[in-house]
Coordinates of C-alpha atoms in Angstrom, one line a residue:
M25 CA -62.8 -44.6 -33.5
D26 CA -62.8 -45.1 -37.3
G27 CA -60.6 -42.3 -38.3
I28 CA -60.4 -38.8 -39.6
R29 CA -60.5 -36.3 -42.3
P30 CA -57.3 -34.3 -42.6
I31 CA -56.6 -32.0 -39.7
V32 CA -57.2 -28.2 -40.1
R33 CA -55.8 -25.6 -37.8
T34 CA -58.3 -24.8 -35.1
R35 CA -56.3 -22.9 -32.6
P36 CA -53.4 -20.4 -32.7
R37 CA -49.9 -21.6 -32.6
D38 CA -49.1 -19.7 -29.4
S39 CA -50.9 -22.3 -27.3
A40 CA -48.0 -24.7 -27.8
P41 CA -46.0 -23.7 -24.8
R42 CA -48.9 -24.5 -22.5
A43 CA -49.3 -28.0 -24.1
T44 CA -45.6 -28.6 -23.9
S45 CA -45.7 -28.1 -20.1
T46 CA -48.7 -30.4 -20.0
F47 CA -46.6 -33.2 -21.6
T48 CA -43.8 -32.4 -19.1
E49 CA -46.2 -33.1 -16.3
L50 CA -47.1 -36.6 -17.9
A51 CA -43.4 -37.2 -18.3
Q52 CA -42.8 -36.6 -14.7
Q53 CA -45.6 -39.0 -13.7
I54 CA -44.1 -41.7 -15.9
R55 CA -40.5 -41.1 -14.7
G56 CA -41.8 -41.1 -11.0
L57 CA -43.4 -44.6 -11.6
G58 CA -39.9 -45.9 -12.8
L59 CA -41.2 -46.7 -16.2
L60 CA -38.2 -45.2 -18.0
R61 CA -35.7 -47.4 -16.1
R62 CA -33.7 -50.0 -18.2
R63 CA -34.7 -53.7 -18.1
Y64 CA -31.3 -55.3 -18.5
G65 CA -32.4 -58.8 -17.5
Y66 CA -35.4 -58.8 -20.0
Y67 CA -33.2 -57.6 -22.9
W68 CA -30.1 -59.7 -22.2
T69 CA -32.4 -62.7 -22.2
K70 CA -33.7 -61.8 -25.6
L71 CA -30.3 -60.8 -26.9
V72 CA -28.9 -64.3 -26.0
A73 CA -32.0 -66.0 -27.3
A74 CA -32.1 -64.3 -30.7
P75 CA -28.8 -65.9 -32.2
L76 CA -29.6 -69.1 -30.5
A77 CA -33.1 -69.2 -32.1
V78 CA -31.6 -68.6 -35.6
A79 CA -28.8 -71.2 -35.0
V80 CA -31.2 -73.8 -33.8
T81 CA -33.6 -73.2 -36.7
L82 CA -30.8 -73.4 -39.2
I83 CA -29.3 -76.5 -37.7
A84 CA -32.8 -78.1 -37.9
F85 CA -33.0 -76.9 -41.5
V86 CA -29.7 -78.7 -42.3
W87 CA -30.9 -81.8 -40.5
I88 CA -34.2 -82.0 -42.2
G89 CA -32.7 -81.9 -45.6
D90 CA -34.2 -81.7 -49.1
T91 CA -37.9 -82.0 -48.5
W92 CA -41.1 -80.1 -48.9
W93 CA -41.4 -80.2 -45.1
Q94 CA -38.9 -77.3 -45.2
L95 CA -41.8 -74.9 -45.8
F96 CA -42.7 -75.3 -42.1
T97 CA -39.0 -74.3 -41.4
A98 CA -39.5 -71.3 -43.7
A99 CA -42.5 -70.3 -41.6
V100 CA -40.5 -70.6 -38.4
L101 CA -37.6 -68.4 -39.8
A102 CA -40.2 -65.8 -40.9
I103 CA -41.4 -65.6 -37.2
V104 CA -37.9 -65.7 -35.8
F105 CA -36.6 -62.9 -38.1
T106 CA -39.6 -60.7 -37.4
Q107 CA -39.2 -61.1 -33.6
I108 CA -35.4 -60.2 -33.9
A109 CA -36.5 -57.2 -36.1
F110 CA -38.7 -56.0 -33.2
L111 CA -35.8 -56.3 -30.9
G112 CA -33.7 -54.3 -33.2
H113 CA -36.4 -51.7 -33.3
D114 CA -36.1 -51.6 -29.4
A115 CA -32.3 -51.1 -29.6
A116 CA -32.6 -48.4 -32.3
H117 CA -34.9 -46.4 -29.9
R118 CA -32.3 -46.7 -27.1
Q119 CA -34.5 -48.9 -25.1
I120 CA -31.8 -51.5 -24.2
F121 CA -28.7 -49.7 -23.0
V122 CA -27.9 -46.2 -21.8
S123 CA -25.0 -46.1 -24.3
G124 CA -26.0 -44.9 -27.7
R125 CA -23.0 -46.7 -29.3
W126 CA -24.0 -50.0 -27.7
N127 CA -27.6 -49.6 -29.0
D128 CA -26.3 -48.8 -32.5
W129 CA -24.2 -51.9 -32.7
V130 CA -26.8 -54.1 -31.3
S131 CA -29.1 -52.7 -33.9
I132 CA -26.7 -53.4 -36.6
V133 CA -25.8 -56.9 -35.7
L134 CA -29.6 -57.7 -35.1
G135 CA -30.9 -55.9 -38.3
D136 CA -28.1 -56.4 -40.8
L137 CA -26.5 -59.6 -39.7
L138 CA -29.4 -61.7 -38.5
V139 CA -32.4 -60.2 -40.3
G140 CA -30.9 -58.6 -43.5
M141 CA -32.3 -55.1 -42.9
S142 CA -30.0 -52.1 -42.9
Y143 CA -30.1 -50.2 -39.6
G144 CA -29.0 -47.0 -41.4
W145 CA -31.9 -47.2 -43.7
W146 CA -34.3 -47.9 -40.9
Q147 CA -33.0 -45.3 -38.6
H148 CA -33.2 -42.5 -41.2
K149 CA -36.7 -43.3 -42.3
H150 CA -38.1 -44.1 -38.8
T151 CA -36.6 -41.0 -37.2
R152 CA -38.5 -38.8 -39.7
H153 CA -41.7 -40.8 -39.0
H154 CA -41.4 -40.3 -35.2
A155 CA -40.8 -36.5 -35.5
N156 CA -44.0 -36.0 -37.6
P157 CA -46.3 -39.0 -37.7
N158 CA -48.8 -38.8 -40.5
K159 CA -47.7 -35.3 -41.6
L160 CA -47.8 -34.6 -45.3
G161 CA -44.3 -34.0 -46.7
S162 CA -42.6 -35.1 -43.5
D163 CA -43.6 -38.7 -42.6
P164 CA -42.2 -41.2 -45.2
D165 CA -44.5 -43.9 -43.8
I166 CA -47.4 -42.2 -45.7
E167 CA -45.6 -42.0 -48.9
L168 CA -45.8 -45.6 -50.1
P169 CA -45.0 -46.7 -53.6
V170 CA -48.1 -48.9 -54.2
I171 CA -50.8 -48.1 -51.6
A172 CA -52.2 -44.6 -51.3
V173 CA -52.9 -43.6 -47.6
T174 CA -53.6 -40.0 -48.2
A175 CA -55.9 -38.1 -50.6
E176 CA -53.0 -36.1 -52.0
T177 CA -51.2 -39.3 -53.1
A178 CA -54.4 -40.8 -54.5
A179 CA -55.1 -37.7 -56.5
R180 CA -51.8 -37.9 -58.4
H181 CA -51.8 -39.1 -62.1
H182 CA -50.7 -42.7 -62.3
S183 CA -50.4 -45.2 -65.0
P184 CA -53.4 -47.5 -65.7
P185 CA -52.2 -50.5 -63.7
V186 CA -51.3 -48.4 -60.7
A187 CA -54.7 -46.5 -60.9
W188 CA -56.5 -49.9 -61.1
M189 CA -54.5 -51.1 -58.0
R190 CA -55.3 -47.9 -56.1
A191 CA -59.0 -48.3 -56.9
H192 CA -58.9 -51.8 -55.4
Q193 CA -56.3 -51.3 -52.8
G194 CA -58.6 -52.1 -49.8
L195 CA -59.2 -55.5 -51.3
L196 CA -55.5 -56.1 -52.2
F197 CA -54.0 -54.6 -48.9
F198 CA -53.1 -57.9 -47.2
P199 CA -51.9 -59.6 -50.4
I200 CA -49.6 -56.8 -51.0
L201 CA -48.0 -57.2 -47.6
L202 CA -46.6 -60.5 -48.9
F203 CA -44.1 -58.5 -50.9
E204 CA -43.1 -56.3 -48.1
G205 CA -40.2 -58.6 -47.0
L206 CA -38.6 -58.4 -50.5
S207 CA -39.1 -54.6 -50.4
L208 CA -37.4 -54.3 -47.1
H209 CA -34.3 -56.3 -48.2
A210 CA -34.1 -54.3 -51.5
S211 CA -34.4 -50.9 -49.7
S212 CA -31.6 -52.0 -47.3
V213 CA -29.3 -52.9 -50.0
R214 CA -30.1 -49.7 -51.9
R215 CA -29.5 -47.6 -48.9
V216 CA -26.0 -49.0 -48.1
F217 CA -24.8 -48.5 -51.7
T218 CA -26.4 -45.0 -52.2
K219 CA -24.4 -41.9 -51.8
G220 CA -25.1 -39.9 -48.7
R221 CA -24.2 -39.9 -45.0
L222 CA -24.4 -43.3 -43.5
E223 CA -22.4 -44.1 -40.3
R224 CA -20.7 -47.6 -40.2
R225 CA -21.4 -48.0 -43.9
W226 CA -18.8 -50.7 -44.3
A227 CA -19.9 -52.6 -41.3
E228 CA -23.4 -52.6 -42.7
I229 CA -22.3 -53.8 -46.2
A230 CA -20.2 -56.5 -44.6
F231 CA -23.0 -57.8 -42.3
L232 CA -25.7 -57.6 -45.1
S233 CA -23.4 -59.4 -47.5
I234 CA -22.7 -62.2 -45.0
R235 CA -26.4 -62.5 -44.1
M236 CA -27.8 -62.4 -47.8
I237 CA -25.1 -64.3 -49.6
G238 CA -24.5 -66.9 -46.9
Y239 CA -28.2 -67.5 -46.5
L240 CA -28.8 -68.0 -50.1
V241 CA -25.8 -70.3 -50.4
L242 CA -26.9 -72.4 -47.5
V243 CA -30.5 -72.8 -48.9
F244 CA -29.2 -73.9 -52.3
I245 CA -26.8 -76.3 -50.9
V246 CA -29.3 -78.0 -48.6
L247 CA -32.3 -77.9 -51.1
S248 CA -32.8 -78.7 -54.7
P249 CA -33.5 -75.6 -56.9
G250 CA -37.3 -76.1 -57.0
I251 CA -37.8 -76.5 -53.3
A252 CA -35.2 -73.8 -52.6
F253 CA -37.1 -71.2 -54.6
V254 CA -40.5 -72.0 -53.0
F255 CA -38.8 -72.1 -49.6
L256 CA -37.3 -68.5 -50.1
A257 CA -40.7 -67.3 -51.4
V258 CA -42.6 -68.6 -48.4
Q259 CA -40.1 -67.2 -45.9
L260 CA -39.9 -63.8 -47.5
E261 CA -43.7 -63.5 -48.0
L262 CA -44.5 -64.6 -44.4
F263 CA -41.8 -62.4 -43.0
G264 CA -43.1 -59.3 -44.9
F265 CA -46.7 -60.2 -44.0
Y266 CA -45.9 -60.5 -40.4
M267 CA -44.0 -57.2 -40.3
G268 CA -46.9 -55.5 -42.3
I269 CA -49.6 -56.5 -40.0
A270 CA -47.6 -55.5 -36.9
F271 CA -47.0 -52.0 -38.2
A272 CA -50.3 -51.5 -40.2
P273 CA -52.6 -50.6 -37.3
N274 CA -50.3 -48.0 -35.8
H275 CA -51.3 -44.9 -37.8
K276 CA -53.1 -45.8 -41.0
G277 CA -56.7 -44.4 -40.8
M278 CA -55.7 -41.8 -38.1
P279 CA -55.6 -38.0 -38.9
V280 CA -53.4 -36.7 -41.7
V281 CA -51.6 -33.5 -40.8
P282 CA -51.3 -30.7 -43.3
R283 CA -47.9 -29.5 -44.3
D284 CA -48.2 -26.1 -42.8
M285 CA -49.8 -27.1 -39.5
T286 CA -48.0 -27.1 -36.1
L287 CA -49.2 -29.3 -33.1
D288 CA -47.7 -29.4 -29.7
F289 CA -45.9 -32.6 -28.9
L290 CA -48.6 -34.4 -26.9
R291 CA -51.3 -34.0 -29.5
R292 CA -49.0 -34.6 -32.4
Q293 CA -48.1 -38.0 -31.0
V294 CA -51.4 -39.1 -29.4
L295 CA -53.9 -38.0 -32.0
M296 CA -51.9 -39.6 -34.8
S297 CA -51.4 -43.0 -33.1
R298 CA -53.7 -45.9 -32.4
N299 CA -53.3 -48.6 -29.7
V300 CA -54.3 -52.2 -30.1
K301 CA -55.7 -53.8 -27.0
G302 CA -55.2 -57.4 -26.1
S303 CA -53.4 -59.9 -23.9
R304 CA -49.8 -60.3 -23.1
F305 CA -49.5 -62.8 -26.0
L306 CA -50.5 -59.9 -28.3
D307 CA -47.8 -57.8 -26.7
L308 CA -45.3 -60.6 -27.6
A309 CA -46.7 -61.2 -31.1
M310 CA -46.6 -57.4 -32.0
G311 CA -43.3 -56.7 -30.3
G312 CA -44.9 -54.0 -28.2
L313 CA -46.0 -52.0 -31.2
N314 CA -49.6 -52.3 -30.1
Y315 CA -48.7 -49.6 -27.5
Q316 CA -48.1 -47.0 -30.3
V317 CA -49.4 -44.1 -28.2
E318 CA -47.0 -44.7 -25.4
H319 CA -44.1 -45.6 -27.7
H320 CA -44.4 -42.4 -29.6
L321 CA -44.6 -40.3 -26.5
F322 CA -41.7 -42.2 -24.9
P323 CA -39.6 -43.8 -27.6
S324 CA -36.9 -44.9 -25.2
M325 CA -39.3 -46.6 -22.8
P326 CA -38.4 -50.3 -22.5
R327 CA -40.9 -52.5 -24.1
P328 CA -42.0 -54.4 -20.9
H329 CA -43.0 -51.1 -19.3
L330 CA -45.5 -50.1 -22.1
R331 CA -48.4 -52.1 -20.8
R332 CA -48.1 -50.5 -17.3
A333 CA -47.8 -47.0 -18.8
A334 CA -50.8 -47.3 -21.0
P335 CA -53.6 -46.8 -18.4
V336 CA -51.6 -43.8 -17.0
V337 CA -51.3 -42.1 -20.4
A338 CA -55.0 -42.9 -21.2
A339 CA -56.3 -41.4 -17.9
Y340 CA -54.0 -38.3 -18.4
C341 CA -55.2 -37.9 -22.0
D342 CA -58.8 -38.1 -20.9
A343 CA -58.2 -35.5 -18.2
H344 CA -56.7 -33.1 -20.8
D345 CA -59.4 -33.7 -23.4
V346 CA -56.9 -35.3 -25.8
R347 CA -58.5 -38.3 -27.7
Y348 CA -56.8 -41.6 -26.9
T349 CA -57.5 -44.3 -29.5
R350 CA -57.5 -47.9 -28.5
V351 CA -59.3 -50.7 -30.4
G352 CA -59.2 -54.5 -30.8
L353 CA -56.9 -56.1 -33.3
L354 CA -59.5 -57.2 -35.8
A355 CA -61.2 -53.8 -35.5
S356 CA -57.9 -52.0 -36.3
Y357 CA -57.5 -54.0 -39.5
A358 CA -61.1 -53.3 -40.5
I359 CA -60.5 -49.6 -39.9
V360 CA -57.3 -49.7 -42.0
V361 CA -58.7 -51.6 -44.9
R362 CA -62.0 -49.4 -45.0
Y363 CA -59.8 -46.3 -44.8
I364 CA -57.4 -47.1 -47.6
N365 CA -60.2 -48.5 -49.7
R366 CA -62.1 -45.1 -49.5
V367 CA -58.9 -43.2 -50.2
G368 CA -58.1 -45.3 -53.2
L369 CA -61.7 -44.6 -54.5
G370 CA -61.0 -40.9 -54.3
E371 CA -63.0 -39.8 -51.3
R372 CA -61.0 -36.9 -50.0
D373 CA -62.9 -36.2 -46.7
V374 CA -63.6 -39.7 -45.5
F375 CA -63.1 -39.1 -41.8
T376 CA -63.8 -36.7 -39.0
C377 CA -61.0 -34.7 -37.3
P378 CA -61.1 -34.9 -33.5
L379 CA -59.8 -31.4 -33.3
V380 CA -62.5 -30.1 -35.5
E381 CA -65.1 -32.1 -33.5
Q382 CA -63.8 -30.7 -30.2
R383 CA -63.9 -27.1 -31.4
S384 CA -67.3 -27.5 -32.9
A385 CA -68.6 -29.0 -29.6
V386 CA -67.2 -26.0 -27.7
G387 CA -68.7 -23.5 -30.2
L388 CA -72.2 -25.2 -29.8
A389 CA -72.0 -25.2 -26.0
R390 CA -71.1 -21.5 -26.0
G391 CA -74.0 -20.7 -28.5

């Protein structure tokens, strides 16, 4: 499915209780299959491997010394940091431990200390996204500073450079992702030093400082200035690109929900999410984010259970006439690029809404 014009209300709000009970039935099936049980062996292996991978890579970095071969080390670090960020994402969703406190501290250590991303910033932003994916005025992931992913954003007045970029954003999408790593670090630093509620602020400040300052000092001690700057650029760009291509297929090009619209939980999460089908290697490479439908329905489901849950959820959605979207990886990128290109060019109604299609089909059948 190649996506969707903004959703319009097609049914009265009083149907929500029925749909809520429908989700409850699915939840009971998933729980009965044991797919919400913790996977301590799986996660402890990763929790031990994460700092070891960083340590081994940094030891190799020091051993290799001042040479352009370090650009390969930069690429390895980008992959390692992204994989650790995926693990931190799991902890932030309470997938690892029963204790919320344990999950919080694991997220802080993995995110702030090892990757250089603020857990508090991520949690604040990501929680709002999960509550209302693709909803105007509620989901921060559709309010991007450079790329317009909604007609509402594209229609706003912008300076000539931004307007030009928006008109060509389909072409520029992947190059822009190269700057995502720098943006993530900058947003994290801004968050921990901005007024407002932030639990464990000083722990985050301390860990971020150790990670960022210590990392920079090590790079410039081992490498000459020219190589050091290129090394940092390559590592940050590949890290941002990897993070971007892992998250991009999840919701972009899926329905955009109006501000005043209310959907039941099942439809709100399923219709706005896209799965990416593939092998177990793809599951590893994307940190389980390729099962976005299941992740949004059951955020605390341990990552290794998502693959088993997918056919159960797909069959359930089919039985209840809820469109379940699953495409290949390359197809997902093609959909995203085509969608943001058309939005950037000012096409307001570029897609077809599954709810509208469904109601139209019912109307025609009755006629």
